[in-house]
GROMACS .gro file of C-alpha atoms in nm:
model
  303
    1UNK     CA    1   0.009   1.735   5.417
    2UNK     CA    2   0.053   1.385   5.399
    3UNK     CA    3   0.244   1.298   5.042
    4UNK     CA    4  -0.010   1.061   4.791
    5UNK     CA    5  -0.022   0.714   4.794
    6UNK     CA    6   0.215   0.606   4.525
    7UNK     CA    7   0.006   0.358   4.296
    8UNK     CA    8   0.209   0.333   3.986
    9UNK     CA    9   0.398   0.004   3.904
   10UNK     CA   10   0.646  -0.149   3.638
   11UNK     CA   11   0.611  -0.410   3.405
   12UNK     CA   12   0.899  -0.569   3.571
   13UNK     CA   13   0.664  -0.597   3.889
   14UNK     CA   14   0.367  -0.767   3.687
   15UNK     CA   15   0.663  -0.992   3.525
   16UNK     CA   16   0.797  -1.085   3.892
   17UNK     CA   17   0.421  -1.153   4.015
   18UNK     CA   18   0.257  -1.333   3.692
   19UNK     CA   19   0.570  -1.612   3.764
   20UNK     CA   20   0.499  -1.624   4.096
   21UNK     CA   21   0.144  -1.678   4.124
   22UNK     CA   22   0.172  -1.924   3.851
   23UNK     CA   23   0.484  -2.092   4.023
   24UNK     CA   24   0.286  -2.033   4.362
   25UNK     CA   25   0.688  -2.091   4.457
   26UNK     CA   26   0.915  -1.806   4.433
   27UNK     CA   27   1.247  -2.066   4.393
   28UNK     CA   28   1.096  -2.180   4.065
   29UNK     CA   29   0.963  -1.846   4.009
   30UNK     CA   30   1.289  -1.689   4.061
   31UNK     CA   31   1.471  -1.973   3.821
   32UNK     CA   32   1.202  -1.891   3.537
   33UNK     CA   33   1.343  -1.517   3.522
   34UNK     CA   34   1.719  -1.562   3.565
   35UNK     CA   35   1.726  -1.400   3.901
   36UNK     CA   36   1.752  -1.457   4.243
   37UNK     CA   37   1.456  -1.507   4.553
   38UNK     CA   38   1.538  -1.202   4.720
   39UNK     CA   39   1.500  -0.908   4.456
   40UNK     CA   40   1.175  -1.085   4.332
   41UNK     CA   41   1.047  -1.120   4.685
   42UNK     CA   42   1.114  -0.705   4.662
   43UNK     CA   43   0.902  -0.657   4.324
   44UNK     CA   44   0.643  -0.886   4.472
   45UNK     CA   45   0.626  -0.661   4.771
   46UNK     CA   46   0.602  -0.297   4.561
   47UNK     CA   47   0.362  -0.379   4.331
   48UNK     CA   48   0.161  -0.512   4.680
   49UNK     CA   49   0.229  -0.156   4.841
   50UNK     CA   50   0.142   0.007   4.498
   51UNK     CA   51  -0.145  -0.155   4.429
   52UNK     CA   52  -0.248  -0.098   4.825
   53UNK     CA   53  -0.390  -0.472   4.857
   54UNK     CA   54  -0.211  -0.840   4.968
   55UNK     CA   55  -0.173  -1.039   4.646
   56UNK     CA   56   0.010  -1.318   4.786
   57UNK     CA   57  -0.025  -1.560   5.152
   58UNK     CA   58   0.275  -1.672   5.172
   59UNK     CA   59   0.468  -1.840   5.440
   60UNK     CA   60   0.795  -2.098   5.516
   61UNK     CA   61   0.567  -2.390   5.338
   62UNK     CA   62   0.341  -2.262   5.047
   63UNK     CA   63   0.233  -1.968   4.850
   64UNK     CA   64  -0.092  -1.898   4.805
   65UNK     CA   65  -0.311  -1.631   4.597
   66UNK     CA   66  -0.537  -1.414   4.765
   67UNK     CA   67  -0.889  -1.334   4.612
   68UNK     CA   68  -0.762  -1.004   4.528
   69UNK     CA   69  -0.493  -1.150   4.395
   70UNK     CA   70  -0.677  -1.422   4.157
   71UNK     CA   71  -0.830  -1.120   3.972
   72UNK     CA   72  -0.530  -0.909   3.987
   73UNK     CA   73  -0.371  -1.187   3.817
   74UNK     CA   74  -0.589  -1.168   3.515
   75UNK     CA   75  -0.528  -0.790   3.498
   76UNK     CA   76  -0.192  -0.859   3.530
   77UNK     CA   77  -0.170  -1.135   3.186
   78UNK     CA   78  -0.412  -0.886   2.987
   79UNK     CA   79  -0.161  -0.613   3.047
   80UNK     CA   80   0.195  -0.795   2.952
   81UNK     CA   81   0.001  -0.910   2.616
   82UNK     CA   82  -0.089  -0.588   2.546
   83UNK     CA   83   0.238  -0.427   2.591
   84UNK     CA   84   0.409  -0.704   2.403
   85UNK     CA   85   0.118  -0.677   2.131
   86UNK     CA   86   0.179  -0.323   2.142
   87UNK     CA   87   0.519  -0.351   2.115
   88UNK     CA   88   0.518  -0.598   1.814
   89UNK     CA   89   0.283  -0.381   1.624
   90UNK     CA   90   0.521  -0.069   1.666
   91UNK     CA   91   0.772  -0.309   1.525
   92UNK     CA   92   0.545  -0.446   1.237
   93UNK     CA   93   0.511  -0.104   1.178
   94UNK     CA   94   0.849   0.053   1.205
   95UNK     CA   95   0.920  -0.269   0.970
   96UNK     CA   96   0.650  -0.154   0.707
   97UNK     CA   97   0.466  -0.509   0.758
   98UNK     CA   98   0.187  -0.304   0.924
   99UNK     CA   99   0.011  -0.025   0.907
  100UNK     CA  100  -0.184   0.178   0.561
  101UNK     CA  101  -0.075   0.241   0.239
  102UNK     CA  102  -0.294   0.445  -0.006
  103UNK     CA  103  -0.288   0.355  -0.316
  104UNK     CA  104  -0.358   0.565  -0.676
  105UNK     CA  105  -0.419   0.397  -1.000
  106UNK     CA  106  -0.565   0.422  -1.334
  107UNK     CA  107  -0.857   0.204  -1.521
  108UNK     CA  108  -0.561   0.077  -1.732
  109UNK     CA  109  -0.290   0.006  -1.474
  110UNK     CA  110  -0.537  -0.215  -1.255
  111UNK     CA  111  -0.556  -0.453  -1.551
  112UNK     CA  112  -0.190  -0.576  -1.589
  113UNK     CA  113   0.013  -0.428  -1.247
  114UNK     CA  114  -0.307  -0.351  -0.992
  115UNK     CA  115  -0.403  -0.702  -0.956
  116UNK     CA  116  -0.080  -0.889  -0.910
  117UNK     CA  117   0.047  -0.619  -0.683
  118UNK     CA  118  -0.261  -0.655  -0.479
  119UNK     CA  119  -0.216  -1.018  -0.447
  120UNK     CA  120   0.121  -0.982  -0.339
  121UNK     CA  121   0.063  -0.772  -0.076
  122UNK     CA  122  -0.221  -0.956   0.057
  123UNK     CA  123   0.084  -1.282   0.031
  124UNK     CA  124   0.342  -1.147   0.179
  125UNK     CA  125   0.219  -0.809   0.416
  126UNK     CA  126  -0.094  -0.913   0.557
  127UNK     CA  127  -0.114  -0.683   0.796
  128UNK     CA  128  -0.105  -0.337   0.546
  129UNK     CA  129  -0.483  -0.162   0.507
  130UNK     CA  130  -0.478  -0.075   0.119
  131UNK     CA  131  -0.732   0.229   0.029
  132UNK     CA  132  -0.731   0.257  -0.320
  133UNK     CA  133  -0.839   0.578  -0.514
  134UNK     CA  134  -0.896   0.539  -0.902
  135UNK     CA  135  -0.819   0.867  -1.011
  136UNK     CA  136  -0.673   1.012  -1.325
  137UNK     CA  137  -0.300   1.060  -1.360
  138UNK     CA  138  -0.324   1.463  -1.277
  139UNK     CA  139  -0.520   1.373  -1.001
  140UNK     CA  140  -0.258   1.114  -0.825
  141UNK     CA  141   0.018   1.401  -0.857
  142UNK     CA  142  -0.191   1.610  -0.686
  143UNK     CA  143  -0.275   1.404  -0.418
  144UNK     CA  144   0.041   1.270  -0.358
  145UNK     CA  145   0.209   1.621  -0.355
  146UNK     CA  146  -0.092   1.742  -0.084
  147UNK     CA  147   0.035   1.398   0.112
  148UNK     CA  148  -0.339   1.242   0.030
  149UNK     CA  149  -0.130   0.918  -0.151
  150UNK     CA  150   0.157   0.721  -0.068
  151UNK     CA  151   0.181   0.571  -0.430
  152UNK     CA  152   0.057   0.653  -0.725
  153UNK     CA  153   0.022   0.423  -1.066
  154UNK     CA  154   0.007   0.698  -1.329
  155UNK     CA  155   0.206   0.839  -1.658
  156UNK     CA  156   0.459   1.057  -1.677
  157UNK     CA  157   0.539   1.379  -1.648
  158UNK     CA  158   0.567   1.490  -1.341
  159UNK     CA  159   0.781   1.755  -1.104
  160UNK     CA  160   1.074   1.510  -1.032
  161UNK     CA  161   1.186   1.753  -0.779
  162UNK     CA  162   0.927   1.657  -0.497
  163UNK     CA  163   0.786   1.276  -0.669
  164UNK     CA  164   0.989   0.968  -0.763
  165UNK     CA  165   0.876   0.744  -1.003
  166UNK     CA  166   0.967   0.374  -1.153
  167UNK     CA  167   0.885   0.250  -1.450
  168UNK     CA  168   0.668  -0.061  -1.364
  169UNK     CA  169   0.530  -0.179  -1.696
  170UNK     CA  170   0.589  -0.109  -2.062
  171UNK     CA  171   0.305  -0.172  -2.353
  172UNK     CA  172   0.265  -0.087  -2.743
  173UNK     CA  173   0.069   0.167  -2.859
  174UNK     CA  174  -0.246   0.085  -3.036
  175UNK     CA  175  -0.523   0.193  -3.223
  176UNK     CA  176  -0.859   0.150  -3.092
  177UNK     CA  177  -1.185   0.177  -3.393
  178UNK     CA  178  -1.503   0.075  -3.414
  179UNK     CA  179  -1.566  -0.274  -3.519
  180UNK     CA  180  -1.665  -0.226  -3.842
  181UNK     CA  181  -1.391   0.026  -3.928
  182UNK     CA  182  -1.231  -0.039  -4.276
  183UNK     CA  183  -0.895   0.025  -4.059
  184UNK     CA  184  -0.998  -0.329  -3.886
  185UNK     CA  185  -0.987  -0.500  -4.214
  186UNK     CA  186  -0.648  -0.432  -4.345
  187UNK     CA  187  -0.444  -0.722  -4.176
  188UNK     CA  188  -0.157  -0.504  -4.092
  189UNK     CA  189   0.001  -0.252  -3.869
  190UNK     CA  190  -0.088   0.102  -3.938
  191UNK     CA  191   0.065   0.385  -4.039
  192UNK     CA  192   0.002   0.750  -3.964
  193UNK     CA  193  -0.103   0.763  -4.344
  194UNK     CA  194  -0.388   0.535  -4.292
  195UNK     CA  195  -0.561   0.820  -4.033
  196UNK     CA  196  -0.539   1.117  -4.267
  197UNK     CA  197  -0.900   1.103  -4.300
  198UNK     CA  198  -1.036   1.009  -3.958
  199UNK     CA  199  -1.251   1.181  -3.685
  200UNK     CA  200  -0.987   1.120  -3.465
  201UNK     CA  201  -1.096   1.126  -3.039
  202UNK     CA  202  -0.815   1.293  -2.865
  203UNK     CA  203  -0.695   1.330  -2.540
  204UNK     CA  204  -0.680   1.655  -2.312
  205UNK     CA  205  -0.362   1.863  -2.341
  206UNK     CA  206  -0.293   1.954  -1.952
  207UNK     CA  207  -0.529   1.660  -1.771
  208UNK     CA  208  -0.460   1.356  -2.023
  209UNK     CA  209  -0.120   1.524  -2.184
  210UNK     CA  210   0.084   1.175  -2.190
  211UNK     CA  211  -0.135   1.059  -2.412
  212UNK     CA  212  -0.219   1.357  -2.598
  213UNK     CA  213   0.177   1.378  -2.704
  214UNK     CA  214   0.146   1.027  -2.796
  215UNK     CA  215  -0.123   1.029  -2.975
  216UNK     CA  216   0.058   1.366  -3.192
  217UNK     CA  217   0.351   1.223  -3.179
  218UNK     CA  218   0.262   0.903  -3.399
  219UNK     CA  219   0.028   1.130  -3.613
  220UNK     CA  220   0.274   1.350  -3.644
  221UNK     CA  221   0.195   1.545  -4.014
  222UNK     CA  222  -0.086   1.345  -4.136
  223UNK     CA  223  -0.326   1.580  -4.008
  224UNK     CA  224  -0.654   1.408  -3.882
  225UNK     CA  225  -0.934   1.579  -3.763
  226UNK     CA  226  -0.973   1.582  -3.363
  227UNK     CA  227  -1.326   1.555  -3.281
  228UNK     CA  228  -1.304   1.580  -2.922
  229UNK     CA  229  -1.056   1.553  -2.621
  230UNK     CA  230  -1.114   1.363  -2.336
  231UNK     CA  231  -0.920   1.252  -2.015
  232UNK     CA  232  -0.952   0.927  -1.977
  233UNK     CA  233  -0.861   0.598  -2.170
  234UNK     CA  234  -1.218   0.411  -2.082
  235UNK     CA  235  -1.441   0.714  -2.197
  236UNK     CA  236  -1.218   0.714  -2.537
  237UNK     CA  237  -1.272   0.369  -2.577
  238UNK     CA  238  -1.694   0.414  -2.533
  239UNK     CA  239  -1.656   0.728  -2.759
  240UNK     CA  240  -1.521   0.475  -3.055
  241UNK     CA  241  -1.779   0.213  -3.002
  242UNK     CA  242  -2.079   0.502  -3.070
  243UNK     CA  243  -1.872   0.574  -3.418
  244UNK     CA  244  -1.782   0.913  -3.281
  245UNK     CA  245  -1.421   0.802  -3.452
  246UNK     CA  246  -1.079   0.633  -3.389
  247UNK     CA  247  -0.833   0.625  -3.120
  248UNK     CA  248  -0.548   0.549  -2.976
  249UNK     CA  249  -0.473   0.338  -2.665
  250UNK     CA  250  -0.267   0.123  -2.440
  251UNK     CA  251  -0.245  -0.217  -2.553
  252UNK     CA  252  -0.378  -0.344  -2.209
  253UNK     CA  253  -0.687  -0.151  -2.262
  254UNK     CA  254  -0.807  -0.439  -2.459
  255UNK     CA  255  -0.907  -0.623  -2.111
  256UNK     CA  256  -1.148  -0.337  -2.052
  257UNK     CA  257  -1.372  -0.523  -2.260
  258UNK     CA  258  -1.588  -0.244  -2.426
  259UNK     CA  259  -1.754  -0.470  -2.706
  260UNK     CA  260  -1.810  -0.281  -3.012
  261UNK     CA  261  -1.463  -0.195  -3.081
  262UNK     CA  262  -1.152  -0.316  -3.295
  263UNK     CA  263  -0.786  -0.288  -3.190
  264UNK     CA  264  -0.510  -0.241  -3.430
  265UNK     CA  265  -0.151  -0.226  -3.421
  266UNK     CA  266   0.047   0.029  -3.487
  267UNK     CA  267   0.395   0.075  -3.699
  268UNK     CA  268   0.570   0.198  -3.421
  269UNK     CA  269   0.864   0.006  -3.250
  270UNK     CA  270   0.938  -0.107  -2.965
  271UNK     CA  271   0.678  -0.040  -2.652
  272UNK     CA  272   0.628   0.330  -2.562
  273UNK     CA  273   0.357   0.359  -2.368
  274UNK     CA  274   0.512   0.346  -1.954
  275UNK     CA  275   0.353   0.289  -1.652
  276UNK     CA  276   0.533   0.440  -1.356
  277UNK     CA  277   0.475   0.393  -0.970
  278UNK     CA  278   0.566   0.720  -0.833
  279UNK     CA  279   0.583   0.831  -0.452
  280UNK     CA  280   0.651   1.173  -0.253
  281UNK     CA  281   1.010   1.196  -0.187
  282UNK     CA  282   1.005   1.293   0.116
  283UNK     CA  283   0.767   1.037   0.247
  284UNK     CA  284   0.816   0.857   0.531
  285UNK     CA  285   0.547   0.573   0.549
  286UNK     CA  286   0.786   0.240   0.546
  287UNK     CA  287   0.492   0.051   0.441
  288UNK     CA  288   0.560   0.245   0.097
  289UNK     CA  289   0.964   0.129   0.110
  290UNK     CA  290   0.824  -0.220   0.148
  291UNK     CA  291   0.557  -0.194  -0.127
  292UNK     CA  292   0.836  -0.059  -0.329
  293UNK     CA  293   1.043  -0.397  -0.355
  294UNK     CA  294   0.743  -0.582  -0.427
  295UNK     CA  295   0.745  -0.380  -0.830
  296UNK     CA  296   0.948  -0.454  -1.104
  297UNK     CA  297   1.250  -0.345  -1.108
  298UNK     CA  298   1.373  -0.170  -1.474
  299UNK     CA  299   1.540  -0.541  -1.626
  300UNK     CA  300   1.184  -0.722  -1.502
  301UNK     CA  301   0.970  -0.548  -1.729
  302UNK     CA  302   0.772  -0.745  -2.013
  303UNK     CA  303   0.495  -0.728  -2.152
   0.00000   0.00000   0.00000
């Protein structure tokens, strides 16, 4: 049996030919790759036999495409830029400056971190798809534990033995009531004392329980009455501006811009309320090491 025709070429052979029929000279040819005549006269003449056609007329005087050769040569361009597009991109990739990162976050942490991370990105890695997913806090940990997320923009807590986390922002604590409250009128921050007698809107112990323990924690014995317990920071907020009673919020949430509503502040020091980015730690997307220098680091953080 007669073996196959062997039809398969390299990318050194398209190298040696592109030069050559753009040369049409295989001394200048052979200058443009660093080499010498004779081993580009041999690519020249495999990628012929491979290819099973003349691509060249060439004699003592002149070099000259063939027809075949004048659309092989096209073929031949198209390929090299894809390999060296292909090539880059792999790079780009390998780099984290291309390639998907998908992206959790809150109501709340779009309005101070979201944004300028977004615009960042868009700055400085171009080339990165971002798929964003509002979801809930619970629901981020979940989907970046089942791999669904790269990064997540949630609250604490959360199993630190398979996530990471950063603190990317730090806020007050405030209290959110309707805008008639007589809490709006006092002119100064308030005490637990001051909510003793409140319908107070709380937040769900296992699917909102960073803000439930803040919202106990600065209560603490004054013993308000908890009308209801929700999840999220936005639905509290809309709960208040129907009168259903008073809450307590992140001080961003004022650019939610519910109308209705009053916010206070609160006699607690310093900023407690954190916003973390946290990742898998076993992930392996680099676009998600890049996106990671882009975020605060711990000395950065202001409000």
């Amino acid at each position: 049996m007669t073996p196959a025709h062997d039809r398969s070429f390299s990318l050194d052979q398209l190298s040696a030919f592109v030069a050559v029929a753009e040369e049409l000279h295989f001394g200048r040819a052979a200058e443009r790759l660093n080499m010498t005549q004779p081993p580009l006269s041999r690519q020249v003449q495999k990628l012929e036999r491979a290819v099973g056609v003349r691509l060249l007329e060439r004699d003592n005087r002149r070099v000259v495409l063939t027809e075949a050769g004048r659309a092989f040569l096209t073929e031949a361009r198209r390929l090299l830029t894809l390999v060296g597009t292909a090539g880059d991109l792999a790079r780009r990739i390998d780099q984290g400056a291309a390639g998907t990162l998908r992206l959790g976050f809150t109501a709340t942490s779009a309005i101070r971190t979201l944004g300028p991370l977004l615009r960042r990105m868009s700055e400085e890695l171009p080339g990165v798809d971002v798929i964003l997913h509002e979801r809930v806090t619970a629901a981020q940990l979940e989907g970046l534990l089942r791999g669904e997320l790269d990064l997540g923009l949630g609250r604490p807590p959360f199993d630190a033995r398979m996530l990471e986390s950063r603190v990317v922002f730090r806020e007050p604590l405030c209290a959110v009531v309707p805008g008639n409250h007589r809490l709006a009128t006092l002119g100064r921050p308030l005490a637990p004392a001051d909510f003793a007698d409140e319908k107070v809107i709380g937040y769900s112990p296992r699917q909102a329980r960073y803000f439930h323990d803040l919202t106990v924690g600065f209560l603490g014995a004054s013993h308000p009455r908890i009308e209801q317990r929700v999840q999220q920071i936005l639905t509290v907020i809309l709960l208040v501006a129907t009168g259903r009673g008073v809450a307590f919020v992140p001080a961003s949430a004022r650019g939610l811009g519910v109308e209705g509503v009053a916010y206070c502040d609160l006699d607690v020091p310093g900023e407690p309320v954190e916003l973390h980015a946290i990742w898998h730690r076993e992930s392996t997307n680099p676009v998600l090491q890049r996106v990671l220098t882009m975020l605060p680091k711990h000395h950065e953080i202001h409000e």
